[in-house]
Amino acid sequence: GSAFLLARAYAYSGDERHPEAFWTLVMDWRQHNPPGRGVHWKSGQELAIRLMGWVWGLYAFAHSPHTTSEWISALVQMIAVHAHHIDQHHAYARSQKNNHAILEGVALFTVGLLFPEFLHAQRWQERGKTIIEQEVMRQVYPDGAYMQHSPNYERLMLDGCLWAVQLGKIHKVN
């Protein structure tokens, strides 16, 4: 959540404290959360939302003087590790039949599309797209209602789907 707020504030104000705060938070998270260890690695949906925030921040702060090649490299590595973790553990989200599965698909699609240099980029893009399509068909009723009867869960699902649709349009992926 904070990456999106910081990026919006930076777009509005140009205040360099925002990218500085983003990179401080990202590097602190990296230092205190080694891959696969601890509570922040338990939920694939949490990883997906974090990954999307990091991608947003990476693009929002790309031209800030606070953005260094070392920090970009560290963040891109963390994005790849998150995508790999989501890919390896997606079966649990699918078994839950809820918005977790959709957001994990969105994360894989995002990484596969935006980071073609990654070894598994093509597979992640295709798998993410397939997950999104299958899960939306499984979870959204023919009349458009969402199976999770919570406006917040429905909003989360819609946000993820709109993110994926917009990325697909920008990159001409149907």
mmCIF file with all atom_site columns, N, CA, C and O in Angstrom, residues 13 38 40 62 64 74 80 91 113 117 129 153 160-161:
data_model
loop_
_atom_site.group_PDB
_atom_site.id
_atom_site.type_symbol
_atom_site.label_atom_id
_atom_site.label_alt_id
_atom_site.label_comp_id
_atom_site.label_asym_id
_atom_site.label_entity_id
_atom_site.label_seq_id
_atom_site.pdbx_PDB_ins_code
_atom_site.Cartn_x
_atom_site.Cartn_y
_atom_site.Cartn_z
_atom_site.occupancy
_atom_site.B_iso_or_equiv
_atom_site.pdbx_formal_charge
_atom_site.auth_seq_id
_atom_site.auth_comp_id
_atom_site.auth_asym_id
_atom_site.auth_atom_id
_atom_site.pdbx_PDB_model_num
ATOM 1  N N  . SER A 1 13  ? 3.805   16.111  -6.092  1.00 0.00 ? 13  SER A N  1
ATOM 2  C CA . SER A 1 13  ? 4.658   17.131  -5.488  1.00 0.00 ? 13  SER A CA 1
ATOM 3  C C  . SER A 1 13  ? 6.084   17.192  -6.035  1.00 0.00 ? 13  SER A C  1
ATOM 4  O O  . SER A 1 13  ? 6.736   18.234  -5.934  1.00 0.00 ? 13  SER A O  1
ATOM 5  N N  . GLY A 1 38  ? 9.831   -16.628 7.517   1.00 0.00 ? 38  GLY A N  1
ATOM 6  C CA . GLY A 1 38  ? 9.051   -15.663 8.280   1.00 0.00 ? 38  GLY A CA 1
ATOM 7  C C  . GLY A 1 38  ? 7.634   -15.497 7.790   1.00 0.00 ? 38  GLY A C  1
ATOM 8  O O  . GLY A 1 38  ? 7.224   -16.014 6.759   1.00 0.00 ? 38  GLY A O  1
ATOM 9  N N  . HIS A 1 40  ? 6.025   -13.059 6.511   1.00 0.00 ? 40  HIS A N  1
ATOM 10 C CA . HIS A 1 40  ? 5.744   -12.329 5.270   1.00 0.00 ? 40  HIS A CA 1
ATOM 11 C C  . HIS A 1 40  ? 5.880   -13.178 4.015   1.00 0.00 ? 40  HIS A C  1
ATOM 12 O O  . HIS A 1 40  ? 5.707   -12.680 2.904   1.00 0.00 ? 40  HIS A O  1
ATOM 13 N N  . ALA A 1 62  ? 11.828  5.734   -11.051 1.00 0.00 ? 62  ALA A N  1
ATOM 14 C CA . ALA A 1 62  ? 12.949  5.365   -11.918 1.00 0.00 ? 62  ALA A CA 1
ATOM 15 C C  . ALA A 1 62  ? 13.908  6.521   -12.174 1.00 0.00 ? 62  ALA A C  1
ATOM 16 O O  . ALA A 1 62  ? 15.110  6.310   -12.287 1.00 0.00 ? 62  ALA A O  1
ATOM 17 N N  . SER A 1 64  ? 14.335  9.276   -10.241 1.00 0.00 ? 64  SER A N  1
ATOM 18 C CA . SER A 1 64  ? 14.723  10.016  -9.037  1.00 0.00 ? 64  SER A CA 1
ATOM 19 C C  . SER A 1 64  ? 16.217  9.842   -8.779  1.00 0.00 ? 64  SER A C  1
ATOM 20 O O  . SER A 1 64  ? 16.769  8.757   -8.990  1.00 0.00 ? 64  SER A O  1
ATOM 21 N N  . ALA A 1 74  ? 18.757  -4.866  -6.665  1.00 0.00 ? 74  ALA A N  1
ATOM 22 C CA . ALA A 1 74  ? 18.261  -5.580  -5.482  1.00 0.00 ? 74  ALA A CA 1
ATOM 23 C C  . ALA A 1 74  ? 16.751  -5.767  -5.556  1.00 0.00 ? 74  ALA A C  1
ATOM 24 O O  . ALA A 1 74  ? 16.237  -6.847  -5.248  1.00 0.00 ? 74  ALA A O  1
ATOM 25 N N  . ALA A 1 80  ? 11.835  -11.090 -8.710  1.00 0.00 ? 80  ALA A N  1
ATOM 26 C CA . ALA A 1 80  ? 11.987  -12.428 -9.290  1.00 0.00 ? 80  ALA A CA 1
ATOM 27 C C  . ALA A 1 80  ? 11.780  -13.513 -8.233  1.00 0.00 ? 80  ALA A C  1
ATOM 28 O O  . ALA A 1 80  ? 11.118  -14.527 -8.506  1.00 0.00 ? 80  ALA A O  1
ATOM 29 N N  . ALA A 1 91  ? -0.786  -23.609 -5.960  1.00 0.00 ? 91  ALA A N  1
ATOM 30 C CA . ALA A 1 91  ? -1.833  -24.627 -5.791  1.00 0.00 ? 91  ALA A CA 1
ATOM 31 C C  . ALA A 1 91  ? -2.683  -24.358 -4.558  1.00 0.00 ? 91  ALA A C  1
ATOM 32 O O  . ALA A 1 91  ? -3.898  -24.589 -4.567  1.00 0.00 ? 91  ALA A O  1
ATOM 33 N N  . LEU A 1 113 ? 5.495   -10.210 -18.056 1.00 0.00 ? 113 LEU A N  1
ATOM 34 C CA . LEU A 1 113 ? 5.355   -9.202  -19.110 1.00 0.00 ? 113 LEU A CA 1
ATOM 35 C C  . LEU A 1 113 ? 6.394   -8.090  -18.989 1.00 0.00 ? 113 LEU A C  1
ATOM 36 O O  . LEU A 1 113 ? 6.988   -7.669  -19.983 1.00 0.00 ? 113 LEU A O  1
ATOM 37 N N  . GLU A 1 117 ? 13.583  -10.357 -19.369 1.00 0.00 ? 117 GLU A N  1
ATOM 38 C CA . GLU A 1 117 ? 14.934  -10.889 -19.192 1.00 0.00 ? 117 GLU A CA 1
ATOM 39 C C  . GLU A 1 117 ? 14.991  -12.030 -18.175 1.00 0.00 ? 117 GLU A C  1
ATOM 40 O O  . GLU A 1 117 ? 15.982  -12.753 -18.112 1.00 0.00 ? 117 GLU A O  1
ATOM 41 N N  . LYS A 1 129 ? -1.642  -15.321 -17.074 1.00 0.00 ? 129 LYS A N  1
ATOM 42 C CA . LYS A 1 129 ? -2.814  -15.031 -17.914 1.00 0.00 ? 129 LYS A CA 1
ATOM 43 C C  . LYS A 1 129 ? -3.835  -16.166 -17.824 1.00 0.00 ? 129 LYS A C  1
ATOM 44 O O  . LYS A 1 129 ? -5.038  -15.933 -17.672 1.00 0.00 ? 129 LYS A O  1
ATOM 45 N N  . TYR A 1 153 ? -13.439 -7.654  -0.946  1.00 0.00 ? 153 TYR A N  1
ATOM 46 C CA . TYR A 1 153 ? -12.828 -8.749  -1.707  1.00 0.00 ? 153 TYR A CA 1
ATOM 47 C C  . TYR A 1 153 ? -13.119 -8.590  -3.194  1.00 0.00 ? 153 TYR A C  1
ATOM 48 O O  . TYR A 1 153 ? -12.265 -8.864  -4.037  1.00 0.00 ? 153 TYR A O  1
ATOM 49 N N  . GLY A 1 160 ? -7.186  -6.090  -9.365  1.00 0.00 ? 160 GLY A N  1
ATOM 50 C CA . GLY A 1 160 ? -6.206  -6.976  -9.991  1.00 0.00 ? 160 GLY A CA 1
ATOM 51 C C  . GLY A 1 160 ? -6.522  -7.213  -11.458 1.00 0.00 ? 160 GLY A C  1
ATOM 52 O O  . GLY A 1 160 ? -5.622  -7.164  -12.306 1.00 0.00 ? 160 GLY A O  1
ATOM 53 N N  . CYS A 1 161 ? -7.783  -7.464  -11.753 1.00 0.00 ? 161 CYS A N  1
ATOM 54 C CA . CYS A 1 161 ? -8.163  -7.718  -13.151 1.00 0.00 ? 161 CYS A CA 1
ATOM 55 C C  . CYS A 1 161 ? -7.958  -6.478  -14.012 1.00 0.00 ? 161 CYS A C  1
ATOM 56 O O  . CYS A 1 161 ? -7.469  -6.584  -15.146 1.00 0.00 ? 161 CYS A O  1
#
